[in-house]
Amino acid sequence: MANLMRVLGTEAVQDPTKVEAHVRAQMAKRQRQHEEANAARKLTTEQRRDKKIGKLKEDTSQGVNVSVYRIRDLSDPAIKFKVEKNASQLYMTGLTIIYKDCNLVVVEGGPKQQRKFRRLMMHRIKWAESRTRNKDK
């Protein structure tokens, strides 16, 4: 506002109230135009969902990354659910082989999907707590 008051110099000195009202009206107009432009660019709910899925489903035409995780104990249903649910949410394909002492989780997907799933398997799931819960039962 001070900038426009300086630009309008003599008019601002002669009728400061009128100039201030004019400046405020221009500011409000610019703000309104800005908000209308943002609203026009805003994605619909379906477009946002598609964009998010598109980011997860990466281009696998050049090759698919496959990861194999060996797990000693996958008998805890909560952990089994977490592994399966995260794989489906990340749009990964694969399988789980469950055997007594050696369980395998094989997943395939793009690099971003693999990175997120690796983080789940290595850091987010507390494997030690799972073993203590199973021993208590």
Coordinates of N, CA and C in Angstrom, one line a residue:
M1 N 0.8 -1.2 0.0 CA 0.0 0.0 0.0 C 0.9 1.2 0.0
A2 N 1.9 1.2 0.8 CA 2.8 2.4 0.9 C 3.5 2.6 -0.5
N3 N 3.7 1.5 -1.2 CA 4.4 1.7 -2.5 C 3.5 2.4 -3.5
L4 N 2.2 2.1 -3.5 CA 1.3 2.8 -4.4 C 1.0 4.2 -4.0
M5 N 1.1 4.4 -2.7 CA 0.9 5.8 -2.2 C 2.1 6.6 -2.7
R6 N 3.3 6.1 -2.7 CA 4.4 6.8 -3.2 C 4.3 7.0 -4.7
V7 N 3.8 6.0 -5.5 CA 3.7 6.1 -6.9 C 2.6 7.2 -7.3
L8 N 1.6 7.3 -6.5 CA 0.5 8.2 -6.8 C 0.8 9.6 -6.2
G9 N 1.9 9.8 -5.6 CA 2.4 11.0 -5.0 C 1.5 12.1 -4.7
T10 N 1.3 13.0 -5.7 CA 0.5 14.2 -5.5 C -0.9 13.9 -5.3
E11 N -1.5 12.9 -5.9 CA -2.9 12.6 -5.6 C -3.1 12.1 -4.2
A12 N -2.1 11.4 -3.7 CA -2.2 10.9 -2.3 C -2.1 12.0 -1.3
V13 N -1.4 13.1 -1.7 CA -1.3 14.2 -0.8 C -2.7 15.0 -0.8
Q14 N -3.2 15.1 -2.0 CA -4.5 15.9 -2.1 C -5.7 15.2 -1.5
D15 N -5.8 13.9 -1.8 CA -7.0 13.2 -1.2 C -6.6 11.8 -0.8
P16 N -5.9 11.7 0.4 CA -5.4 10.4 0.9 C -6.5 9.3 1.1
T17 N -7.7 9.7 1.5 CA -8.7 8.7 1.8 C -9.2 8.1 0.5
K18 N -9.3 8.9 -0.6 CA -9.8 8.4 -1.9 C -8.7 7.4 -2.5
V19 N -7.5 7.8 -2.4 CA -6.4 7.0 -2.9 C -6.2 5.7 -2.1
E20 N -6.4 5.8 -0.8 CA -6.3 4.6 0.0 C -7.5 3.6 -0.4
A21 N -8.7 4.1 -0.5 CA -9.8 3.3 -0.9 C -9.5 2.6 -2.3
H22 N -9.0 3.4 -3.2 CA -8.7 2.9 -4.6 C -7.6 1.8 -4.5
V23 N -6.6 2.0 -3.7 CA -5.5 1.0 -3.5 C -6.1 -0.2 -2.9
R24 N -6.9 -0.1 -1.9 CA -7.5 -1.3 -1.2 C -8.4 -2.1 -2.2
A25 N -9.1 -1.4 -3.0 CA -10.0 -2.0 -4.0 C -9.1 -2.8 -5.0
Q26 N -8.0 -2.2 -5.4 CA -7.1 -2.9 -6.3 C -6.5 -4.2 -5.7
M27 N -6.1 -4.1 -4.4 CA -5.6 -5.2 -3.7 C -6.6 -6.3 -3.6
A28 N -7.9 -5.9 -3.2 CA -8.9 -6.9 -3.1 C -9.2 -7.6 -4.4
K29 N -9.2 -6.8 -5.5 CA -9.4 -7.4 -6.9 C -8.3 -8.4 -7.2
R30 N -7.0 -8.0 -7.0 CA -5.9 -9.0 -7.3 C -6.1 -10.3 -6.4
Q31 N -6.4 -10.1 -5.2 CA -6.6 -11.3 -4.3 C -7.7 -12.2 -4.8
R32 N -8.8 -11.6 -5.2 CA -10.0 -12.3 -5.7 C -9.6 -13.1 -7.0
Q33 N -8.9 -12.4 -7.9 CA -8.4 -13.0 -9.1 C -7.5 -14.2 -8.8
H34 N -6.6 -14.0 -7.9 CA -5.7 -15.1 -7.5 C -6.5 -16.3 -7.0
E35 N -7.4 -16.1 -6.1 CA -8.2 -17.2 -5.5 C -9.1 -17.9 -6.6
E36 N -9.6 -17.1 -7.5 CA -10.4 -17.7 -8.6 C -9.5 -18.6 -9.5
A37 N -8.3 -18.1 -9.8 CA -7.4 -18.9 -10.6 C -7.0 -20.2 -9.9
N38 N -6.8 -20.1 -8.6 CA -6.5 -21.3 -7.8 C -7.6 -22.3 -7.8
A39 N -8.8 -21.8 -7.7 CA -10.0 -22.6 -7.7 C -10.2 -23.3 -9.1
A40 N -9.9 -22.6 -10.1 CA -10.0 -23.2 -11.5 C -9.0 -24.3 -11.7
R41 N -7.8 -24.1 -11.1 CA -6.7 -25.2 -11.2 C -6.9 -26.3 -10.3
K42 N -7.7 -26.2 -9.3 CA -7.9 -27.2 -8.3 C -8.4 -28.5 -8.9
L43 N -7.8 -29.6 -8.5 CA -8.2 -30.9 -9.1 C -9.5 -31.4 -8.3
T44 N -10.3 -32.1 -9.1 CA -11.5 -32.8 -8.4 C -11.0 -33.9 -7.6
T45 N -11.9 -34.5 -6.8 CA -11.5 -35.6 -5.9 C -11.1 -36.8 -6.8
E46 N -11.8 -37.1 -7.9 CA -11.4 -38.2 -8.7 C -10.0 -37.9 -9.4
Q47 N -9.8 -36.7 -9.8 CA -8.5 -36.4 -10.4 C -7.3 -36.5 -9.4
R48 N -7.6 -36.1 -8.2 CA -6.5 -36.2 -7.1 C -6.2 -37.7 -6.9
R49 N -7.3 -38.5 -6.8 CA -7.1 -39.9 -6.6 C -6.3 -40.5 -7.8
D50 N -6.7 -40.2 -9.0 CA -6.0 -40.7 -10.2 C -4.5 -40.3 -10.2
K51 N -4.2 -39.0 -9.8 CA -2.9 -38.5 -9.8 C -2.0 -39.3 -8.7
K52 N -2.6 -39.6 -7.6 CA -1.9 -40.3 -6.5 C -1.6 -41.7 -7.0
I53 N -2.6 -42.4 -7.6 CA -2.4 -43.7 -8.1 C -1.3 -43.7 -9.2
G54 N -1.4 -42.7 -10.0 CA -0.4 -42.6 -11.1 C 1.0 -42.5 -10.6
K55 N 1.2 -41.8 -9.5 CA 2.5 -41.6 -8.9 C 3.0 -43.0 -8.4
L56 N 2.1 -43.7 -7.8 CA 2.5 -45.0 -7.2 C 2.7 -46.1 -8.3
K57 N 1.8 -46.1 -9.3 CA 2.0 -47.1 -10.4 C 3.0 -46.5 -11.4
E58 N 4.2 -46.8 -11.2 CA 5.2 -46.3 -12.1 C 5.3 -47.0 -13.4
D59 N 6.0 -46.5 -14.3 CA 6.2 -47.1 -15.6 C 7.1 -48.3 -15.5
T60 N 6.5 -49.5 -15.7 CA 7.3 -50.7 -15.5 C 7.5 -51.4 -16.9
S61 N 7.4 -50.6 -18.0 CA 7.6 -51.2 -19.3 C 9.1 -51.5 -19.5
Q62 N 10.0 -50.8 -18.8 CA 11.4 -51.1 -19.0 C 11.9 -52.2 -18.1
G63 N 11.1 -52.6 -17.2 CA 11.5 -53.7 -16.3 C 10.8 -53.5 -15.0
V64 N 10.6 -54.6 -14.3 CA 9.9 -54.7 -13.0 C 10.9 -55.1 -12.0
N65 N 11.0 -54.3 -10.9 CA 11.8 -54.7 -9.8 C 11.2 -55.7 -8.9
V66 N 11.9 -56.7 -8.5 CA 11.4 -57.8 -7.7 C 12.2 -57.9 -6.4
S67 N 11.5 -58.0 -5.3 CA 12.2 -58.1 -4.0 C 11.7 -59.4 -3.3
V68 N 12.7 -60.0 -2.6 CA 12.3 -61.2 -1.8 C 12.7 -61.0 -0.4
Y69 N 11.8 -61.2 0.5 CA 12.1 -61.0 2.0 C 11.9 -62.3 2.6
R70 N 12.9 -62.7 3.4 CA 12.8 -63.9 4.2 C 12.5 -63.6 5.6
I71 N 11.4 -64.2 6.1 CA 11.0 -63.9 7.5 C 10.9 -65.2 8.3
R72 N 11.4 -65.1 9.5 CA 11.4 -66.4 10.3 C 10.0 -66.7 10.7
D73 N 9.2 -65.7 11.2 CA 7.9 -66.0 11.8 C 6.9 -65.0 11.2
L74 N 5.9 -65.6 10.5 CA 4.9 -64.7 9.9 C 3.5 -65.2 10.4
S75 N 3.5 -65.8 11.6 CA 2.3 -66.4 12.1 C 1.4 -65.3 12.8
D76 N 1.9 -64.2 13.1 CA 1.1 -63.1 13.7 C 0.1 -62.6 12.6
P77 N -1.2 -62.7 12.8 CA -2.1 -62.2 11.8 C -2.1 -60.7 11.6
A78 N -1.7 -60.0 12.6 CA -1.7 -58.5 12.4 C -0.6 -58.1 11.5
I79 N 0.6 -58.8 11.6 CA 1.7 -58.5 10.7 C 1.4 -59.0 9.3
K80 N 0.8 -60.2 9.2 CA 0.4 -60.7 7.9 C -0.5 -59.7 7.2
F81 N -1.5 -59.2 7.9 CA -2.4 -58.3 7.4 C -1.7 -57.0 6.9
K82 N -0.8 -56.5 7.7 CA -0.1 -55.3 7.4 C 0.7 -55.4 6.1
V83 N 1.4 -56.5 6.0 CA 2.2 -56.8 4.8 C 1.3 -56.9 3.5
E84 N 0.2 -57.6 3.6 CA -0.7 -57.8 2.5 C -1.4 -56.5 2.1
K85 N -1.8 -55.7 3.1 CA -2.6 -54.5 2.9 C -1.7 -53.4 2.3
N86 N -0.5 -53.3 2.8 CA 0.5 -52.3 2.2 C 0.8 -52.7 0.8
A87 N 1.0 -53.9 0.5 CA 1.3 -54.3 -0.9 C 0.2 -54.0 -1.8
S88 N -1.0 -54.2 -1.4 CA -2.2 -53.9 -2.2 C -2.3 -52.4 -2.4
Q89 N -2.1 -51.6 -1.3 CA -2.2 -50.1 -1.3 C -1.1 -49.5 -2.2
L90 N 0.0 -50.2 -2.3 CA 1.1 -49.7 -3.2 C 1.0 -50.2 -4.6
Y91 N -0.1 -51.0 -4.9 CA -0.3 -51.6 -6.2 C 0.8 -52.5 -6.6
M92 N 1.2 -53.3 -5.7 CA 2.3 -54.3 -6.0 C 1.7 -55.6 -6.2
T93 N 2.4 -56.5 -6.9 CA 1.9 -57.8 -7.1 C 3.0 -58.7 -6.5
G94 N 2.6 -60.0 -6.2 CA 3.5 -60.9 -5.6 C 2.8 -62.0 -4.8
L95 N 3.6 -62.6 -3.9 CA 3.0 -63.7 -3.2 C 3.7 -63.9 -1.9
T96 N 3.1 -64.6 -1.0 CA 3.6 -65.0 0.3 C 3.7 -66.5 0.5
I97 N 4.8 -67.0 0.8 CA 5.0 -68.4 1.0 C 5.2 -68.6 2.5
I98 N 4.3 -69.4 3.1 CA 4.4 -69.6 4.6 C 4.7 -71.0 4.8
Y99 N 5.8 -71.2 5.6 CA 6.3 -72.5 6.0 C 6.7 -72.3 7.5
K100 N 7.0 -73.4 8.1 CA 7.3 -73.4 9.6 C 8.3 -72.4 10.0
D101 N 9.6 -72.5 9.6 CA 10.6 -71.6 10.1 C 11.1 -70.6 9.1
C102 N 10.6 -70.7 7.8 CA 11.1 -69.8 6.8 C 10.0 -69.4 5.9
N103 N 9.6 -68.1 6.0 CA 8.5 -67.6 5.2 C 9.1 -66.6 4.2
L104 N 8.5 -66.6 3.0 CA 9.0 -65.7 2.0 C 7.9 -64.8 1.5
V105 N 8.3 -63.5 1.3 CA 7.4 -62.5 0.7 C 8.1 -62.0 -0.5
V106 N 7.4 -62.3 -1.7 CA 8.0 -61.8 -3.0 C 7.0 -60.8 -3.5
V107 N 7.6 -59.6 -3.8 CA 6.8 -58.5 -4.3 C 7.5 -57.9 -5.5
E108 N 6.7 -57.4 -6.5 CA 7.2 -56.8 -7.7 C 6.5 -55.5 -7.9
G109 N 7.2 -54.5 -8.4 CA 6.7 -53.2 -8.6 C 7.8 -52.2 -9.0
G110 N 7.4 -50.9 -9.1 CA 8.4 -49.9 -9.5 C 9.3 -49.6 -8.4
P111 N 10.3 -48.7 -8.6 CA 11.3 -48.4 -7.6 C 10.7 -47.7 -6.4
K112 N 9.8 -46.8 -6.7 CA 9.2 -46.0 -5.6 C 8.3 -47.0 -4.7
Q113 N 7.6 -47.9 -5.3 CA 6.9 -48.9 -4.5 C 7.8 -49.7 -3.7
Q114 N 8.9 -50.2 -4.3 CA 9.8 -51.0 -3.6 C 10.4 -50.3 -2.4
R115 N 10.7 -49.0 -2.6 CA 11.3 -48.2 -1.5 C 10.4 -48.1 -0.3
K116 N 9.1 -47.9 -0.6 CA 8.1 -47.8 0.5 C 7.9 -49.1 1.2
F117 N 7.9 -50.2 0.4 CA 7.6 -51.5 0.9 C 8.8 -52.0 1.8
R118 N 10.0 -51.7 1.3 CA 11.3 -52.0 2.0 C 11.3 -51.3 3.4
R119 N 10.8 -50.0 3.4 CA 10.8 -49.3 4.6 C 9.8 -50.0 5.6
L120 N 8.7 -50.4 5.1 CA 7.7 -51.2 5.9 C 8.4 -52.4 6.5
M121 N 9.0 -53.2 5.7 CA 9.5 -54.5 6.2 C 10.7 -54.3 7.1
M122 N 11.6 -53.3 6.8 CA 12.8 -53.2 7.6 C 12.6 -52.3 8.9
H123 N 11.7 -51.3 8.8 CA 11.7 -50.4 9.9 C 10.4 -50.3 10.6
R124 N 9.3 -50.3 9.8 CA 8.0 -50.0 10.5 C 7.4 -51.2 11.2
I125 N 7.6 -52.4 10.7 CA 7.1 -53.5 11.5 C 8.1 -53.9 12.6
K126 N 7.6 -54.0 13.8 CA 8.4 -54.4 14.9 C 8.4 -55.9 15.1
W127 N 9.4 -56.6 14.4 CA 9.4 -58.0 14.4 C 9.7 -58.6 15.8
A128 N 10.4 -58.0 16.6 CA 10.7 -58.5 18.0 C 9.5 -58.5 18.8
E129 N 8.6 -57.5 18.7 CA 7.4 -57.5 19.5 C 6.5 -58.6 19.0
S130 N 6.5 -58.9 17.8 CA 5.7 -60.0 17.2 C 6.1 -61.4 17.9
R131 N 7.4 -61.6 18.0 CA 7.9 -62.8 18.6 C 7.5 -63.0 20.0
T132 N 7.6 -61.9 20.8 CA 7.2 -61.9 22.2 C 5.7 -62.2 22.4
R133 N 4.9 -61.6 21.5 CA 3.5 -61.8 21.6 C 3.1 -63.3 21.3
N134 N 3.8 -63.9 20.3 CA 3.6 -65.3 20.0 C 4.0 -66.2 21.1
K135 N 5.1 -65.9 21.8 CA 5.6 -66.7 22.9 C 4.6 -66.7 24.1
D136 N 4.0 -65.5 24.3 CA 3.0 -65.4 25.4 C 1.8 -66.2 25.2
K137 N 1.4 -66.4 23.9 CA 0.2 -67.2 23.7 C 0.3 -68.6 24.0

